[in-house]
Structure formats: C-alpha cells, structure tokens
XYZ file of C-alpha atoms in Angstrom:
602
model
C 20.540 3.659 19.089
C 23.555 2.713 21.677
C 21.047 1.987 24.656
C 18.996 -0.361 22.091
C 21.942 -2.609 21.912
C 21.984 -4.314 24.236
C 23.057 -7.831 23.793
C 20.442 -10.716 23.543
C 21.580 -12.528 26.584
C 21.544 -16.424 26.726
C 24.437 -19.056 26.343
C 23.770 -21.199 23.148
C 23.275 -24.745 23.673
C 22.175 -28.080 21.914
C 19.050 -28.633 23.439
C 16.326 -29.346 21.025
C 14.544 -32.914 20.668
C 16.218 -33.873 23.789
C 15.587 -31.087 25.374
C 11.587 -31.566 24.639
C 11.711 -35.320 25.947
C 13.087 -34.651 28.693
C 10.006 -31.676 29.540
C 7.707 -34.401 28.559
C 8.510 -37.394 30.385
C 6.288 -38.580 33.186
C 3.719 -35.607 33.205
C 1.017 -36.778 31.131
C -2.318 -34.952 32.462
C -3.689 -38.531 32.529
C -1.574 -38.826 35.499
C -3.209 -36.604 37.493
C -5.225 -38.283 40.036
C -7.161 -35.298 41.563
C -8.329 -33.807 37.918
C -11.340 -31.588 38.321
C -10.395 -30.237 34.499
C -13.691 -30.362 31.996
C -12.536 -31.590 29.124
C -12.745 -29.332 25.908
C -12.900 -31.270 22.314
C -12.779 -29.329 18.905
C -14.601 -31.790 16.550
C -15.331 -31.081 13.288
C -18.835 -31.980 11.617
C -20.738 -31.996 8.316
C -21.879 -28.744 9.190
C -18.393 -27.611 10.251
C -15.897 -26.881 13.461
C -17.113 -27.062 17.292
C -16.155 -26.800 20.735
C -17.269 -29.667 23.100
C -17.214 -28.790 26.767
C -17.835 -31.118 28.892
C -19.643 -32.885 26.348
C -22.151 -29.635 25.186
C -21.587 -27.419 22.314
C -19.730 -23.922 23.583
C -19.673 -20.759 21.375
C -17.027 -18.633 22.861
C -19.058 -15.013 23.654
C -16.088 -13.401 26.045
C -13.648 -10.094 26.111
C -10.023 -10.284 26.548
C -9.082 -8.884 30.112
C -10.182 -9.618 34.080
C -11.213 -6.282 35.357
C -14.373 -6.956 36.879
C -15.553 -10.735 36.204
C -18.606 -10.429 37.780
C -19.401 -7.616 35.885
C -18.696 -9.235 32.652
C -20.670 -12.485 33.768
C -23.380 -10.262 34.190
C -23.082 -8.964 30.885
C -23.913 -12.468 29.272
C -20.168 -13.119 28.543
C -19.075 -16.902 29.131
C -15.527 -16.299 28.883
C -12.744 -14.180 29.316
C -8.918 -14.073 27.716
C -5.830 -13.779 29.699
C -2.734 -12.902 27.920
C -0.199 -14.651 30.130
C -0.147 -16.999 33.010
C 1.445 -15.742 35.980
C -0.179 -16.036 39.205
C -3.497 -16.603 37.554
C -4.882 -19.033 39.958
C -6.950 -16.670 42.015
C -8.271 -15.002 38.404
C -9.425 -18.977 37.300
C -11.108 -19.206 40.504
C -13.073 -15.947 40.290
C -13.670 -17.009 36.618
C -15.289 -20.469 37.624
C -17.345 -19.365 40.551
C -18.790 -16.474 38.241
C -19.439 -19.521 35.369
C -16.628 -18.125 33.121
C -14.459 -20.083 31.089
C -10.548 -19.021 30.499
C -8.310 -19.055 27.814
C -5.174 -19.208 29.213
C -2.494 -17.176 27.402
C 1.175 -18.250 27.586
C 3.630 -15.905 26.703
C 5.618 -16.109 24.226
C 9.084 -13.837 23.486
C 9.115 -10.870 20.868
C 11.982 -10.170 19.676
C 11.124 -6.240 19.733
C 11.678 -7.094 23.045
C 15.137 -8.927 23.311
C 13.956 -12.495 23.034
C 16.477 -14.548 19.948
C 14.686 -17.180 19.057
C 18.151 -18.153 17.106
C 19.223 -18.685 21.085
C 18.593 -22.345 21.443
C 18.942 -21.627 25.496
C 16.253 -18.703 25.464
C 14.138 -20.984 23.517
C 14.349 -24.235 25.892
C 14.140 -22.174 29.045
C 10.576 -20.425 27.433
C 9.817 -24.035 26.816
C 10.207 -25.333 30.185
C 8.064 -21.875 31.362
C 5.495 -23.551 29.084
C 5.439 -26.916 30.937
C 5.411 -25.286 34.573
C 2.534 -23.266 33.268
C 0.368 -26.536 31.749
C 1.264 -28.683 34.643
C 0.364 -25.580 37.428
C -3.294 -25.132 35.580
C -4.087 -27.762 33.490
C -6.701 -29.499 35.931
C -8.464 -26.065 36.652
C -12.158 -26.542 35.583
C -11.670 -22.806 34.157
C -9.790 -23.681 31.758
C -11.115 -23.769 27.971
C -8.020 -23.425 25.561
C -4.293 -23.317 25.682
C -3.454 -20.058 23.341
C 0.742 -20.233 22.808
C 1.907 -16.695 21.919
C 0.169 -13.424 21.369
C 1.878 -11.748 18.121
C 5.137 -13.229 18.769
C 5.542 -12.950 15.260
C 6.223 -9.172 14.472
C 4.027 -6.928 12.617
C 5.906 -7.335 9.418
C 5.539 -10.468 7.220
C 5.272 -13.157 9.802
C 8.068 -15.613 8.382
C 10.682 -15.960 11.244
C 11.121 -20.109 10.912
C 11.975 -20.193 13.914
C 9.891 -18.509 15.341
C 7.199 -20.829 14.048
C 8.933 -23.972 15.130
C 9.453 -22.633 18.704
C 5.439 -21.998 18.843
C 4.683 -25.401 17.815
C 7.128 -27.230 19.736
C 5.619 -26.085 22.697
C 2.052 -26.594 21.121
C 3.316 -30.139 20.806
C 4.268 -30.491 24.691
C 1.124 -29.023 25.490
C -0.727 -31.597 23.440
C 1.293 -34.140 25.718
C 1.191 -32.873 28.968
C -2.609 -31.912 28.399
C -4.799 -33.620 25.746
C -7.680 -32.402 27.383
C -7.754 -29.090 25.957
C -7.237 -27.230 22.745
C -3.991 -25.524 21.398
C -4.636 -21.957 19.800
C -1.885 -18.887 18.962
C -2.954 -15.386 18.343
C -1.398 -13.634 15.254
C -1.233 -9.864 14.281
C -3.969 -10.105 11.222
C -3.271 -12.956 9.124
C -1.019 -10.627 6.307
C 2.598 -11.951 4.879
C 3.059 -15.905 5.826
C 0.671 -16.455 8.735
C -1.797 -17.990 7.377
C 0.627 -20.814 5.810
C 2.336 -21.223 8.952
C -0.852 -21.652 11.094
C -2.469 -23.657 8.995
C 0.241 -25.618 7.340
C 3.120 -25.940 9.028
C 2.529 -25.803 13.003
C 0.538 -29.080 13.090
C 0.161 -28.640 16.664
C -1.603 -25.462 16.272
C -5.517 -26.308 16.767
C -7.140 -22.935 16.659
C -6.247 -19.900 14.722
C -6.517 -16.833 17.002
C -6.675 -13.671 14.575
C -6.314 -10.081 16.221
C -8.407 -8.001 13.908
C -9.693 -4.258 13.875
C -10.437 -2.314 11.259
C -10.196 -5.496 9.094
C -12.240 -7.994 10.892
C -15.453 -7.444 9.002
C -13.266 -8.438 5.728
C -11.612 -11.388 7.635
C -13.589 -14.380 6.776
C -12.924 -13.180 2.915
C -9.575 -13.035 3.467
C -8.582 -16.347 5.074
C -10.400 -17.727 2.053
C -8.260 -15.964 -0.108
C -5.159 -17.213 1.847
C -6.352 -21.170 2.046
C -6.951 -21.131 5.639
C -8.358 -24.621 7.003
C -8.225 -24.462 10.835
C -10.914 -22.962 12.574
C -10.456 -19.289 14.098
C -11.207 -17.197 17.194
C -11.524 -13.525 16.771
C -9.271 -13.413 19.933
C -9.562 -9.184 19.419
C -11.727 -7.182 18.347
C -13.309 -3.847 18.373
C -13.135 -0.310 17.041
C -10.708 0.521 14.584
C -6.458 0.976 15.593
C -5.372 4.286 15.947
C -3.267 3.211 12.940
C -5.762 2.513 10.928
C -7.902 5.804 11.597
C -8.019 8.993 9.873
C -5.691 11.637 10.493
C -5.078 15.507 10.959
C -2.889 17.649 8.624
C -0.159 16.791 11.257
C -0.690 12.930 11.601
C -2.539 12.868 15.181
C -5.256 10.079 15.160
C -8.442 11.169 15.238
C -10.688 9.116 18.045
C -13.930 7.852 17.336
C -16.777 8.539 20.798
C -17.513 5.707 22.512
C -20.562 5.658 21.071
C -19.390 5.148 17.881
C -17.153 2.776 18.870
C -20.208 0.460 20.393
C -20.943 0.126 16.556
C -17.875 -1.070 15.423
C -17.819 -3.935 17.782
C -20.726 -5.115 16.600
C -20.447 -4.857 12.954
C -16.901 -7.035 13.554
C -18.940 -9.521 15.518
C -21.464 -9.580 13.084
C -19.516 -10.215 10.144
C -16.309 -12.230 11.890
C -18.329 -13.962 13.849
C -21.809 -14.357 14.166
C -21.973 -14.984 10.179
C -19.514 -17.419 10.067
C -21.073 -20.776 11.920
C -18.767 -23.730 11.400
C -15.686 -21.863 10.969
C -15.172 -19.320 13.820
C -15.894 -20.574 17.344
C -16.512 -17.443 18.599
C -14.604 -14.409 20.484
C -13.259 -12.065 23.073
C -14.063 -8.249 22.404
C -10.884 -6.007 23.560
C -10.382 -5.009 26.156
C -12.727 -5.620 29.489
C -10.832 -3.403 31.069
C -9.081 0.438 31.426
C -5.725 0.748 28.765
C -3.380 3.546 27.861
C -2.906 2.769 24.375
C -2.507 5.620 21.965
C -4.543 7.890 24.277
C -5.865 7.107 27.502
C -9.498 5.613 26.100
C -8.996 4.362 22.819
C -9.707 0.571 23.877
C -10.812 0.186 27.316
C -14.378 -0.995 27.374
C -14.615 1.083 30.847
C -12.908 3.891 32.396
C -9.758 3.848 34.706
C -12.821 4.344 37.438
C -14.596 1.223 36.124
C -17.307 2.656 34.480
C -19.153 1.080 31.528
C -18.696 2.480 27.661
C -21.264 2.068 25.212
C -19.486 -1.443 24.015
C -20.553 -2.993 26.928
C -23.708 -2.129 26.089
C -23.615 -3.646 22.774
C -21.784 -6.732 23.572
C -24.277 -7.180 26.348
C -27.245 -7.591 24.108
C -25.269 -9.718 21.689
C -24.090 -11.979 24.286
C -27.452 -12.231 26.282
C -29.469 -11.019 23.486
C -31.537 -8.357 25.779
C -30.692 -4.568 25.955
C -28.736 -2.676 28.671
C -31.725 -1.381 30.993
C -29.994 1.695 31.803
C -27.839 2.241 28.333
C -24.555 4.455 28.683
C -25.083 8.265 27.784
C -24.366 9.098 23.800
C -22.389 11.576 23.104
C -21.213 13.713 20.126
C -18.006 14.489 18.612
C -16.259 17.843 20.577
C -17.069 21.012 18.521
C -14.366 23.525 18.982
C -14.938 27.408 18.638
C -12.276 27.940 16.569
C -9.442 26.207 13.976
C -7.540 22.894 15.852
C -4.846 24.864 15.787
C -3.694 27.765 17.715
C -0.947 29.965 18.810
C 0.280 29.864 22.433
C -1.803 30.679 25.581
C -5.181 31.036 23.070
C -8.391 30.177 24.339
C -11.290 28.557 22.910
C -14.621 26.923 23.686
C -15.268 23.194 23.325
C -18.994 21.977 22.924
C -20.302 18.584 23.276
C -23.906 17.258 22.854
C -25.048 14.093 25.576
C -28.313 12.228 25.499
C -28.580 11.778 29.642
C -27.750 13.991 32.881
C -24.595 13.355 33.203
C -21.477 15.120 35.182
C -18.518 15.942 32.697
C -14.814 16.192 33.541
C -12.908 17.993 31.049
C -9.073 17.424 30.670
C -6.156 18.469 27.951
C -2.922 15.762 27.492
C -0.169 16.208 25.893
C -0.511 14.301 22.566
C 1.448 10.748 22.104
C 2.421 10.155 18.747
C 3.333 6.383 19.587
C 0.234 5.231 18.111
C 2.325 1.889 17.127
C 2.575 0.397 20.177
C 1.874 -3.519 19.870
C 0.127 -3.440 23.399
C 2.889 -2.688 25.414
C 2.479 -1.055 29.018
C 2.369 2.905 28.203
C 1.939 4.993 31.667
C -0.935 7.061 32.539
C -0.997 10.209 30.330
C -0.706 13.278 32.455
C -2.979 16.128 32.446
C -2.382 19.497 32.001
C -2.100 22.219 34.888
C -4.776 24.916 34.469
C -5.996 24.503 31.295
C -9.627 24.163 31.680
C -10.685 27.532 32.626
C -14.426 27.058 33.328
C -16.801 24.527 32.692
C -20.660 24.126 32.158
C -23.182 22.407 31.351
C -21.812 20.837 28.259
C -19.473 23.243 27.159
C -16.008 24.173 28.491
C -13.395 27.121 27.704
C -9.722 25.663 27.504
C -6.845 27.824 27.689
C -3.819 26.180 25.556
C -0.191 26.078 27.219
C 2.262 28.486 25.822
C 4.499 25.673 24.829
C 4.224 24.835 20.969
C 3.140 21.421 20.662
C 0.446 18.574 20.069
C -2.297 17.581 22.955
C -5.504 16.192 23.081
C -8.732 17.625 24.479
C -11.044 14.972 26.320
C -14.214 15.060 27.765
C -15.637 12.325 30.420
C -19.241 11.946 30.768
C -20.533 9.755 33.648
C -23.842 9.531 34.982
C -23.876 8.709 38.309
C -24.881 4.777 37.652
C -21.731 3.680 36.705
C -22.111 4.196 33.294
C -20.139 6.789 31.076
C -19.131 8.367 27.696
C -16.140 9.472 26.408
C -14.831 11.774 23.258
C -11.519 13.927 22.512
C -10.006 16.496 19.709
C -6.504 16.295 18.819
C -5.254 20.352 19.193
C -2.159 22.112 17.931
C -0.136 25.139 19.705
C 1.881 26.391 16.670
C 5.311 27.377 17.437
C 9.223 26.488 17.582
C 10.318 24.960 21.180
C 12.099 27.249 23.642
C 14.471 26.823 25.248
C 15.096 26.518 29.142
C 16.454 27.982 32.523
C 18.994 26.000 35.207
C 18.524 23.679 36.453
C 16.684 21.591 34.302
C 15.178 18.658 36.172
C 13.990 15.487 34.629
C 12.599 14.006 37.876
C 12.245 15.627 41.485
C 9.824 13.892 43.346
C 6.567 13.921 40.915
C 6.397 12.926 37.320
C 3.603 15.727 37.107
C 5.056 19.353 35.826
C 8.306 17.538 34.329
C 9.441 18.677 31.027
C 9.821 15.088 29.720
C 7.943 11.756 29.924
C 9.153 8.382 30.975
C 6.903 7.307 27.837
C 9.616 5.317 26.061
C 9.470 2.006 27.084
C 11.419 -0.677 25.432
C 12.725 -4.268 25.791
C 10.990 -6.719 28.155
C 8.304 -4.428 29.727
C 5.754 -6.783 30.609
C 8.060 -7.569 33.446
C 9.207 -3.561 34.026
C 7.666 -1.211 36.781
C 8.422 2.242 37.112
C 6.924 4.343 40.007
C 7.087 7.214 42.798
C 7.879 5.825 46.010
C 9.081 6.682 49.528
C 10.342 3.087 50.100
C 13.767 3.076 51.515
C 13.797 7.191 51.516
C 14.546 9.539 49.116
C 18.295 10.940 48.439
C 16.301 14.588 48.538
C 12.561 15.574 49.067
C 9.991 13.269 50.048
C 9.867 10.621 47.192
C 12.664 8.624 44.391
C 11.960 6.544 41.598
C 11.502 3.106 42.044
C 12.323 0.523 39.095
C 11.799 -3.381 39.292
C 12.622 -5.864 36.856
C 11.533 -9.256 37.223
C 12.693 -10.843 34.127
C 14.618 -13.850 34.145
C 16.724 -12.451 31.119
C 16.719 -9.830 28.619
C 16.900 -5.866 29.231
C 14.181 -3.433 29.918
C 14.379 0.787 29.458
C 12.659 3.318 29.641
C 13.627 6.865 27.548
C 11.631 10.368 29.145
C 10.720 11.923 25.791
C 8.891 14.972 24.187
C 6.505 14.952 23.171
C 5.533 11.779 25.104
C 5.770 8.780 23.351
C 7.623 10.056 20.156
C 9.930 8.279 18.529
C 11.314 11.417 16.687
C 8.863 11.758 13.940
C 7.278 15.280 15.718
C 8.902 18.466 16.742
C 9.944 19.206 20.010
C 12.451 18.399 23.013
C 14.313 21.418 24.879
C 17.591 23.621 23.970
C 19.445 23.085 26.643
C 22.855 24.982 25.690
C 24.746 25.742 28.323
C 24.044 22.828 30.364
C 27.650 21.270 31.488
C 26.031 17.487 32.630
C 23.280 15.694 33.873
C 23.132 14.769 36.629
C 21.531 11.740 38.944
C 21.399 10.035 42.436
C 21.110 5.963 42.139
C 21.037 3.401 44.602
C 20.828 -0.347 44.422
C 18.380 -2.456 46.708
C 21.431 -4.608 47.610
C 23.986 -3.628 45.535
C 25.446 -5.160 42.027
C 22.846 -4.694 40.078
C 23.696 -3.434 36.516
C 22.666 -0.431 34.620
C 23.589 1.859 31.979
C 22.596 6.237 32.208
C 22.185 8.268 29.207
C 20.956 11.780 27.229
C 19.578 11.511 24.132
C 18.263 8.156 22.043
C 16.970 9.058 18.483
C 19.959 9.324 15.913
C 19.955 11.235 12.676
C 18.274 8.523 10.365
C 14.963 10.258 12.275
C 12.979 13.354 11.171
C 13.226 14.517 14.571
C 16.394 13.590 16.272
C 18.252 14.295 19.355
C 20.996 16.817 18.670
C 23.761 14.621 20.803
C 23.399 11.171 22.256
C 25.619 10.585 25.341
C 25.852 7.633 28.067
C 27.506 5.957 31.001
C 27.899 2.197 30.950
C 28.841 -0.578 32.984
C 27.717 0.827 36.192
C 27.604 -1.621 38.830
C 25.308 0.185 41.903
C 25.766 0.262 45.511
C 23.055 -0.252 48.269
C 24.272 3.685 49.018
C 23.026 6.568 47.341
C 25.944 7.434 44.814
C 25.782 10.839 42.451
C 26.340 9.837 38.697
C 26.884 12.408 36.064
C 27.053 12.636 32.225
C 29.680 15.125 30.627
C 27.808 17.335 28.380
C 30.677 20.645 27.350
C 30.854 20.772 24.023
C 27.899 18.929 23.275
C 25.385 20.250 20.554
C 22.196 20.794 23.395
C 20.001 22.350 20.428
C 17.443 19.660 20.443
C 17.031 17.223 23.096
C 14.068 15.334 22.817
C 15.376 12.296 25.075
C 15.894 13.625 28.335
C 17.027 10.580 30.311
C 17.174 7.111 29.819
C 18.216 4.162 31.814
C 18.675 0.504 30.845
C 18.851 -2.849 33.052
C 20.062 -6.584 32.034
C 17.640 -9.239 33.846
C 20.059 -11.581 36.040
C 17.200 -14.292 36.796
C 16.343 -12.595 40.414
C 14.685 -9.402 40.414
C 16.469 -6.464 39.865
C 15.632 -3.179 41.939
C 16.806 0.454 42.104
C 16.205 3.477 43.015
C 16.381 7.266 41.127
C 16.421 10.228 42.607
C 17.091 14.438 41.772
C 17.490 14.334 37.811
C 18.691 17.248 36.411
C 20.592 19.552 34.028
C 23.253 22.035 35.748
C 25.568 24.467 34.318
C-alpha cells in the first residue's frame, strides 16, 4: 500500500551502553531530597509472591482507565492503570486524594505503528522519554508500579530480539533511577516466545502483565505449561474479544449484553486471579471508561454518558465484597421479527426484554469489520438518519437504508440513576453497491451523511487528532477539518473507508466512473508542513480491493488555502472503497492542518 510506506524516520547512531550511562548518571531516586514516594517491595515468601506498600501487604483490585476516579474508589477499587504517562500529574493527584494507587504505563513503540526498533536513534530517544518520565513521577505517593510497554511486541509470535532488549534496557534504568518501585510490561497473551522472554531473558522485568480475554480463565494453566516463574498481573481483563466471539454467516461479531458480560469478568477474576494466591498480585478489569472498539460498547464498563454497566456491578462486590444497592437493569438479547438479513428499505421489529423502568434509545450503525484493532483510537461510530421509525415500550420498528451493506442494531437502556444496559444485532441489507451522482463529496463540513468514514487510522495515532472545527475559518461553509500531530517522529494517516473500518475483506465502496479528479482545499497552520493526498489504499492481494490507487506526494503546504487535485481519466472508478486518505511525517514540533470541500467532480 504506497501511503503505508512511509519511511521509518530516525538517523542511525551508536548509542547503546553509552548511551544508557549517560541517562543514568546522577539521578538516582535516592537523591531526591523532597521524596513523598511510598515505597512498593515485591518479596517473595514460603507461601509465594507479594506486594509491600509502605510496609503492608497490597492485592491490586483496580480497572485500567481514569474516567471517573471517584467513582471507581467508590466501587471498592484501590487502583487504577494508565497506559502512558503524559501529563498525568493531575490524574496521580486525583488518584491519591481518592486513596488510589497508579500503575504508571510508559509507552513503548509498535512497530505497526512506524517505530524500528533496528533504529538505534528511535530506540535511545524512547529511552531518554523513559527517564524524563521516572524522574517527573517517581516521588508521587500514587505511584505503585512502573509497567514498560503495553503489547509492544505484535500479536504474532512475540520474538523481535530487539524488541525485548529495548524493554529491558529501559526496565534496567528504571531500576536505577527508581528502586523504590516495581518494573512490570504488559504482553498480548503469553502465546509464541513471551513467556521465555519475560521470564528468562529481560532480568529487569519484575512483574508479568498478561492481557487476557477469552483465555484468562485458562491462564494460570498455561503459564505452567510455558515455565513461567515471575509473578503476574492480569493487567486486562473482561468479556471475551470480538475476535474471539462467535460469528454470523458473514463474519460480523456477535456482542454479548452487558449483562452477560458482568459474568465474564468475574469468572476471569475468579479463576486468574482470586484462585491463584502467591502467584498473581492481582488486577485491573478493562476498561473504566467509554471505548469505540469493534462497536461502540464492546468494552467500556460505562457509557459515553458515564453511566454504569452491569461489570461495575460485579467488580464492585468483588472488590468491596457487598452488592450494588441499586444493580444496573438486565437485559436480553434483541429479538428481531424477521431473518438478520434483508433487502433494501425493509422494515422490521426489534424486541428486547429489561428487568427495571428504564428509558431506551434505539440506534442502527453502520457495521465495522475492523474487529482487529490492538486498542487503537477508532472515532465515534455514526448513526444512521431515520432509521428508527417508532419506538415503545421495549420494542422498536427499524427501517433498513436502501444501501446494501452490514450495520448493527443497538439498544441503550438507562434508568434514570445513572445506571444502564446495553445489547445490539449485527443486520444485513443484501445487495450490490450503486453507484453515485456529481459531485461526490468526501467531507463538507460534517462527517455525518458522508459516503465514507475517516475509520482507517494508521501509524502513530496515539498522538493523531482528527476533528470538525471553525478555527482559523473554513475555505467554504461554516467548518474544515482539523488534523494535529504531536509526534516527535514517525507518520500518522487516516484512510475514509466503506464500510467503516474495513480493510477490504467486505463488499462495498462506490462506482464512481466518470469522475475526472478529486479534489481538496489544504492549508498549513504556518506553512511547511509535509503531507501526502490520495484515492484508494487496498491493493489486489485483498478480497475486496480498491479498483485504482492514486496519490500526490511531497506536498509542502502553505499557511493559505491552496486547491489540490488528483487526476483520475482513465482510471478504473468501479470500486472505490478508500475514498481519501492523507498522510503526515512527525518533525519533532507539532504538525497542524487544515481540510476543507472534498470531493469527486466530473
């Protein structure tokens, strides 16, 4: 894929054992005259591993995520999990008053995302983010554990060397810059070589953290199996991936209710954790918080509104061992009137049963197939126009678009005491794609009502935005694109693709014959920054490829509004699935730009 290439940027240098001297030198925590850390000490005993803090045995009972600390506190939690580190000093304070502990994630470069860890620069420049990050927090009475990395190893086999001596390398400065505290890393399961690398070979690796779903209540077997010795932190945890559930006849995920997902969480506690004394020291249930990740409620232990699912419920009375006194509604898989699958414009009825007065909201998305997603940032799913035609009581009658393709039918139950319920139905509208009428627009001043979705992030996008904004005024209409990048290095993109979030393994996209270009308005905020345009992204090798795959590169922007365009004549416009994309190279200073009237003329 050409806008995929993009170079792995970093000059090569010799920097290694020097390099980590140097970082080390002259900031040992002891150093630190105005310490209020607690100390943490992992100790192992007859009967097994332990945390010490502050001198008392701690069992880790937290979630991974800082949407409403107080909340969780309230919940009987004792700790929460960030992910990364930056600006994190107001979420350690919050943590601390509410009588939370923090494990403190540092991140560490993917190479699905653009970091080499063959780059010997990339590498000591993530190394010196490390000791920033230890020296900035490590006195924070917050703090409980160091965790280096959060599945910076792939999801394949795990046995990228170098990878392995990058993560404990900067275990090892941690351990110097901060005995005080623990060193952990988070895997993707423990399959292929983790397990030997962990445990054997990163020596400055304390803690195992294990990321576990569907196979968490088998984990403790497992890590037999593979020799583990360290002690482990079920660091994720909850219902089943949308990659591990069961499927319909055309491969959409079906969702468990949230009230089936409450039991799930606690079977993997039970089994993971709570059965396993001596060995794991504890965990953080995924995620205390709202996430678009496969569909817009497959994780999130509340709503986007903050409302509490059933698995708050249940990790409430295992962490404080009472019952929620005013339990989130149950609810019932959707019945629908007739088959899953349906032509164009057909209506049906959807049915679902709840225990409690509640107030539903009913709502049909179009379907992601990106079910694969690692965690990274996906964008609020959009709903569509009109479809609910009435609803009552518990039932509603849903008209399906006339455009063949794959959506989801959800159902929101809240009632009124900030607690809530959630289930959906994968639906099909049979039919081929149709084509379109001039102009075609990817983007004019909404995302809502577009034919594509900017779904297809790629490269660095923990350090991407993407939004509507009337910030510096629009080239036409009330609102442009805004894009900031804040990486240091690297590349960041983002494809608009139907369906949204398909890689090409589902039908769909737009015949757009006829069309002579595409065409776009772009702006720098000050001019130079460096971007590349294109049509099309998914090659041949796919089951569902673009039918032509076109760009523009080596544009250098102004601080003006400037009209770009993309030849298209004699282009095969049968099948375009990727709308638009755009890629950016980080130049260690935030890059910013604006987008404005996308379209497809004649």
């Amino acid at each position: 894929m050409p806008l995929e290439r993009l170079a792995r940027l970093g000059h090569r240098t010799l920097l290694g054992a020097m390099a980590f001297a140097i970082l080390a030198q002259g900031v040992s925590a002891t150093e630190s005259a105005a310490s209020t850390a607690i100390p943490v000490v992992l100790t192992e005993t007859d009967s097994g591993w332990q945390l010490l803090r502050g001198g008392e045995n701690y069992f880790i009972k937290g979630a991974g995520g800082d949407a409403d600390i107080e909340a969780l506190a309230a919940l009987g939690a004792n700790s929460l999990r960030l992910w990364g580190a930056d600006d994190i000093g107001d979420t350690l304070d919050a943590a601390h008053a509410a009588g939370l502990s923090v494990t403190v994630g540092i991140w560490l470069g993917h190479e699905r995302h653009g970091f080499d860890y063959s780059d010997e620069q990339m590498v000591a420049d993530q190394l010196a983010r490390v000791r920033e990050t230890v020296i900035e927090y490590r006195d924070h009475p917050a703090l409980l554990i160091w965790s280096l990395g959060n599945e910076m190893e792939g999801f394949e086999a795990g046995d990228n060397p170098k990878i392995w001596n990058a993560v404990n390398e900067a275990a090892a400065l941690v351990k110097q810059l901060d005995p005080h505290h623990p060193t952990m890393t988070v895997t993707a399961e423990i399959g292929g070589e983790r397990v030997r690398y962990v445990h054997e070979v990163c020596d400055a690796i304390d803690i195992h953290g294990i990321n576990s779903y569907g196979g968490a209540p088998s984990l403790a077997e497992r890590l037999d199996a593979a020799g583990a010795t360290k002690p482990y932190i079920l660091t994720e945890f909850g219902p089943r991936g949308a990659w591990e559930a069961p499927q319909t006849s055309w491969g959409a995920a079906l969702e468990p209710t949230s009230s089936e997902k409450a039991d799930h969480y606690a079977i993997a506690y039970q089994r993971a954790i709570a059965s396993q004394p001596g060995r794991a020291l504890g965990g953080y249930a995924f995620t205390w918080g709202h996430k678009v990740e496969a569909t817009d409620t497959w994780f999130g232990m509340l709503l986007r509104d903050g409302a509490l699912l059933a698995s708050s419920d249940r990790m409430q009375e295992i962490w404080s061992g009472k019952p929620a006194a005013y339990p989130a509604p149950s609810i019932s898989p959707i019945e629908l009137s007739t088959s899953s699958e349906l032509k164009p414009g057909s209506t049906l009825t959807a049915t679902v049963d709840i225990d409690a007065a509640v107030e539903l909201e009913w709502v049909l998305y179009p379907e992601t197939a990106d079910y694969l997603t690692g965690g990274d940032y996906r964008p609020a799913l959009i709903a569509v126009d009109d479809a609910i035609v009435d609803a009552q009581e518990n039932r509603a009658r849903v008209r399906v678009p006339d455009e063949p393709g794959f959506y989801r039918l959800a159902v929101y139950a809240r009632d009124g005491n900030g607690k809530a319920a959630t289930a959906n139905v994968p639906i099909r509208v049979l039919g081929e794609h149709a084509a379109v009428q001039f102009p075609v627009y990817v983007f004019e001043d909404e995302f809502a009502g577009m034919p594509w979705a900017p779904s297809g992030w790629m490269g660095d996008t923990e350090s991407l935005e993407l939004s509507v904004t009337n910030d510096g005024g629009a080239h036409s209409g009330a609102r442009a694109l805004k894009v900031r990048y804040e990486g240091l290095f690297g590349w960041a993109a983002v494809a608009w693709q139907h369906p949204a979030n398909d890689w090409g393994e589902l039908p769909g996209g737009f015949d757009l014959t006829g069309a002579g270009k595409l065409q776009l308005w772009a702006r720098g905020e000050y001019g130079g920054e460096r971007v590349k345009f294109g049509v099309g992204l998914l090659e041949a090798d796919r089951p569902y490829p673009d039918s032509t795959i076109r760009e523009i590169t080596d544009i250098v922007l102004t601080d003006q509004w400037t009209r770009y365009e993309i030849p298209l004549n004699k282009q095969d416009l049968s099948q375009i699935k990727t709308g638009f994309v755009f890629a950016l190279e980080g130049r260690r200073t935030p890059v910013t730009f604006y987008l404005d009237r996308i379209r497809y003329v004649r």
